[in-house]
C-alpha cells in the first residue's frame, strides 16, 4: 500500500475478498481490521461473486474523498498523477490490470 501512495492525503482501503467462502477463510475479520488500523486505512470485506459489499467499497471511498477539501481543489491534477503512475507501472512490469 505504501509503495503506490505518494500522496499523504491519499485515502486507502484494505479490502478482504471472497467472504462468500467462509470455510476457506485464512485471515479473520479482526486481523483485517487490525492491519487496516496499522496502515491507517479503511477496511471492508466483500465478495465479487455474490456482489456483497462491492458497491459499498466504492461508496465509502467516494464519501471519504468528498470529506478531504484538498482532493476537491486538486482533483484533476491528482487524477492525472495517478494515471501517469499507473501507466509507468504497467510499462515497467509488462502490463497488468491491477496497480
XYZ file of N, CA and C in Angstrom:
297
model
N 0.824 -1.195 0.000
C 0.000 0.000 0.000
C 0.865 1.256 0.000
N 1.890 1.248 0.796
C 2.727 2.436 0.906
C 3.510 2.685 -0.385
N 3.826 1.646 -1.122
C 4.632 1.767 -2.329
C 3.978 2.630 -3.393
N 2.669 2.553 -3.539
C 1.994 3.257 -4.615
C 1.245 4.505 -4.184
N 1.286 4.856 -2.928
C 0.559 6.047 -2.475
C 1.543 7.120 -2.041
N 1.953 7.952 -2.980
C 2.902 9.020 -2.690
C 2.211 10.249 -2.125
N 0.925 10.357 -2.283
C 0.161 11.487 -1.770
C -0.221 11.204 -0.320
N 0.223 12.067 0.601
C -0.057 11.857 2.022
C -1.552 11.875 2.315
N -2.323 12.617 1.539
C -3.764 12.694 1.759
C -4.511 11.514 1.139
N -3.786 10.626 0.509
C -4.407 9.511 -0.204
C -5.277 8.684 0.745
N -6.466 8.377 0.302
C -7.362 7.542 1.089
C -7.161 6.102 0.643
N -6.872 5.252 1.612
C -6.596 3.855 1.303
C -7.674 2.974 1.914
N -7.956 1.892 1.216
C -8.924 0.931 1.731
C -8.362 -0.474 1.549
N -8.298 -1.200 2.632
C -7.919 -2.606 2.591
C -9.208 -3.403 2.429
N -9.258 -4.231 1.393
C -10.484 -4.978 1.104
C -10.208 -6.473 1.230
N -10.919 -7.099 2.140
C -10.867 -8.550 2.252
C -11.867 -9.125 1.263
N -11.422 -10.032 0.415
C -12.327 -10.543 -0.614
C -12.717 -11.994 -0.350
N -13.614 -12.474 -1.140
C -14.115 -13.853 -1.093
C -14.790 -14.189 0.238
N -15.540 -13.230 0.788
C -16.235 -13.508 2.047
C -17.338 -14.545 1.877
N -17.671 -14.855 0.647
C -18.663 -15.901 0.390
C -18.081 -17.293 0.628
N -16.776 -17.371 0.835
C -16.112 -18.666 1.052
C -15.611 -18.772 2.495
N -16.493 -18.572 3.427
C -16.163 -18.561 4.856
C -15.380 -19.797 5.322
N -15.725 -21.006 4.887
C -14.966 -22.180 5.352
C -13.490 -22.156 4.934
N -13.184 -21.434 3.859
C -11.809 -21.366 3.356
C -11.056 -20.145 3.876
N -11.649 -19.414 4.792
C -11.058 -18.170 5.296
C -9.671 -18.432 5.883
N -8.725 -17.556 5.528
C -7.362 -17.642 6.038
C -7.090 -16.502 7.017
N -7.646 -15.328 6.731
C -7.442 -14.145 7.567
C -8.774 -13.784 8.220
N -8.765 -13.663 9.538
C -10.007 -13.318 10.236
C -10.357 -11.852 10.003
N -11.615 -11.542 10.207
C -12.067 -10.149 10.090
C -11.287 -9.266 11.060
N -11.059 -9.762 12.256
C -10.333 -8.999 13.269
C -8.901 -8.706 12.823
N -8.248 -9.681 12.180
C -6.892 -9.465 11.665
C -6.901 -8.407 10.561
N -7.914 -8.447 9.718
C -8.043 -7.450 8.653
C -8.218 -6.060 9.216
N -9.075 -5.941 10.209
C -9.303 -4.643 10.850
C -8.027 -4.147 11.510
N -7.317 -5.037 12.193
C -6.070 -4.652 12.864
C -5.033 -4.157 11.853
N -4.898 -4.857 10.731
C -3.939 -4.435 9.709
C -4.347 -3.099 9.104
N -5.626 -2.938 8.828
C -6.107 -1.665 8.275
C -5.822 -0.523 9.243
N -6.050 -0.744 10.522
C -5.747 0.287 11.521
C -4.263 0.608 11.544
N -3.424 -0.420 11.466
C -1.969 -0.229 11.453
C -1.535 0.585 10.231
N -2.177 0.332 9.096
C -1.832 1.028 7.855
C -2.538 2.375 7.721
N -3.459 2.649 8.631
C -4.218 3.899 8.552
C -5.190 3.906 7.392
N -5.816 2.770 7.154
C -6.726 2.672 6.010
C -8.118 2.229 6.455
N -9.053 2.380 5.544
C -10.399 1.868 5.753
C -10.357 0.352 5.586
N -11.393 -0.320 6.044
C -11.453 -1.770 5.872
C -12.880 -2.208 5.581
N -13.015 -3.044 4.593
C -14.291 -3.691 4.276
C -14.006 -5.087 3.740
N -14.968 -5.958 3.908
C -14.892 -7.277 3.302
C -15.970 -7.359 2.231
N -15.668 -8.054 1.147
C -16.645 -8.152 0.065
C -16.511 -9.478 -0.672
N -17.414 -9.675 -1.594
C -17.381 -10.843 -2.467
C -17.737 -10.400 -3.879
N -16.824 -10.595 -4.792
C -17.111 -10.272 -6.191
C -18.153 -11.249 -6.744
N -18.120 -12.476 -6.267
C -19.046 -13.490 -6.774
C -20.494 -13.190 -6.412
N -20.732 -12.800 -5.165
C -22.106 -12.517 -4.731
C -22.432 -11.025 -4.755
N -21.446 -10.212 -5.033
C -21.571 -8.743 -5.054
C -21.756 -8.130 -3.660
N -21.605 -8.929 -2.621
C -21.751 -8.426 -1.251
C -20.703 -7.351 -0.964
N -21.154 -6.178 -0.597
C -20.331 -5.027 -0.200
C -19.453 -4.435 -1.303
N -19.546 -4.918 -2.530
C -18.720 -4.357 -3.605
C -19.082 -2.892 -3.823
N -20.353 -2.615 -3.972
C -20.789 -1.230 -4.173
C -20.456 -0.375 -2.954
N -20.571 -0.959 -1.781
C -20.286 -0.220 -0.548
C -18.825 0.232 -0.503
N -17.905 -0.569 -1.024
C -16.490 -0.172 -1.077
C -16.337 1.142 -1.833
N -16.953 1.219 -2.996
C -16.853 2.427 -3.807
C -17.579 3.599 -3.160
N -18.714 3.325 -2.545
C -19.459 4.391 -1.874
C -18.663 4.968 -0.708
N -18.031 4.097 0.076
C -17.223 4.556 1.218
C -16.048 5.408 0.742
N -15.374 4.954 -0.308
C -14.252 5.729 -0.844
C -14.720 7.082 -1.361
N -15.805 7.092 -2.095
C -16.331 8.355 -2.628
C -16.701 9.305 -1.502
N -17.319 8.787 -0.459
C -17.693 9.617 0.683
C -16.460 10.214 1.347
N -15.453 9.399 1.579
C -14.226 9.891 2.223
C -13.525 10.930 1.353
N -13.515 10.729 0.045
C -12.877 11.686 -0.865
C -13.557 13.042 -0.772
N -14.875 13.042 -0.690
C -15.589 14.322 -0.608
C -15.357 15.021 0.721
N -14.821 14.316 1.697
C -14.555 14.907 3.006
C -13.144 15.483 3.116
N -12.345 15.368 2.053
C -10.980 15.906 2.055
C -10.938 17.085 1.088
N -10.967 18.319 1.615
C -11.022 19.507 0.750
C -9.905 19.574 -0.288
N -8.710 19.124 0.066
C -7.600 19.210 -0.893
C -7.857 18.345 -2.122
N -8.619 17.275 -1.981
C -8.949 16.445 -3.139
C -9.861 17.188 -4.095
N -10.780 17.933 -3.548
C -11.705 18.683 -4.393
C -10.975 19.799 -5.124
N -9.992 20.413 -4.457
C -9.228 21.506 -5.071
C -8.231 20.991 -6.094
N -7.573 19.871 -5.784
C -6.517 19.352 -6.643
C -6.954 18.124 -7.426
N -8.235 17.859 -7.468
C -8.751 16.626 -8.048
C -8.210 16.275 -9.410
N -8.238 17.212 -10.331
C -7.800 16.917 -11.696
C -6.315 16.603 -11.748
N -5.504 17.387 -11.035
C -4.059 17.154 -11.036
C -3.738 15.812 -10.393
N -4.419 15.487 -9.321
C -4.197 14.210 -8.643
C -4.577 13.049 -9.546
N -5.687 13.151 -10.227
C -6.125 12.085 -11.131
C -5.106 11.874 -12.244
N -4.578 12.958 -12.794
C -3.563 12.830 -13.846
C -2.317 12.141 -13.303
N -1.916 12.483 -12.072
C -0.733 11.885 -11.469
C -0.931 10.384 -11.248
N -2.099 9.989 -10.782
C -2.394 8.572 -10.565
C -2.350 7.818 -11.883
N -2.964 8.378 -12.919
C -2.949 7.725 -14.228
C -1.532 7.602 -14.766
N -0.727 8.637 -14.563
C 0.667 8.602 -15.023
C 1.428 7.503 -14.285
N 1.258 7.429 -12.966
C 1.941 6.397 -12.185
C 1.502 5.008 -12.625
N 0.217 4.849 -12.897
C -0.296 3.549 -13.328
C 0.317 3.147 -14.662
N 0.376 4.090 -15.601
C 0.955 3.798 -16.910
C 2.427 3.421 -16.774
N 3.169 4.162 -15.950
C 4.589 3.867 -15.751
C 4.767 2.485 -15.130
N 3.921 2.162 -14.161
C 3.997 0.853 -13.505
C 3.708 -0.264 -14.498
N 2.653 -0.097 -15.294
C 2.296 -1.133 -16.255
C 3.387 -1.316 -17.301
N 4.022 -0.228 -17.716
C 5.100 -0.330 -18.695
C 6.297 -1.066 -18.097
N 6.596 -0.785 -16.824
C 7.765 -1.399 -16.199
C 7.547 -2.872 -15.871
N 6.287 -3.291 -15.731
C 6.003 -4.683 -15.378
C 5.450 -5.485 -16.542
N 5.264 -4.842 -17.660
C 4.749 -5.547 -18.822
C 3.240 -5.665 -18.855
N 2.560 -4.782 -18.136
C 1.096 -4.783 -18.200
C 0.464 -5.130 -16.883
N -0.721 -5.638 -16.961
C -1.469 -6.000 -15.757
C -2.638 -5.067 -15.548
N -3.672 -5.588 -14.923
C -4.867 -4.770 -14.731
C -4.880 -4.100 -13.371
N -4.075 -4.573 -12.460
C -4.115 -4.037 -11.099
C -2.886 -3.197 -10.829
N -3.014 -2.338 -9.834
C -1.971 -1.346 -9.593
C -1.677 -1.271 -8.137
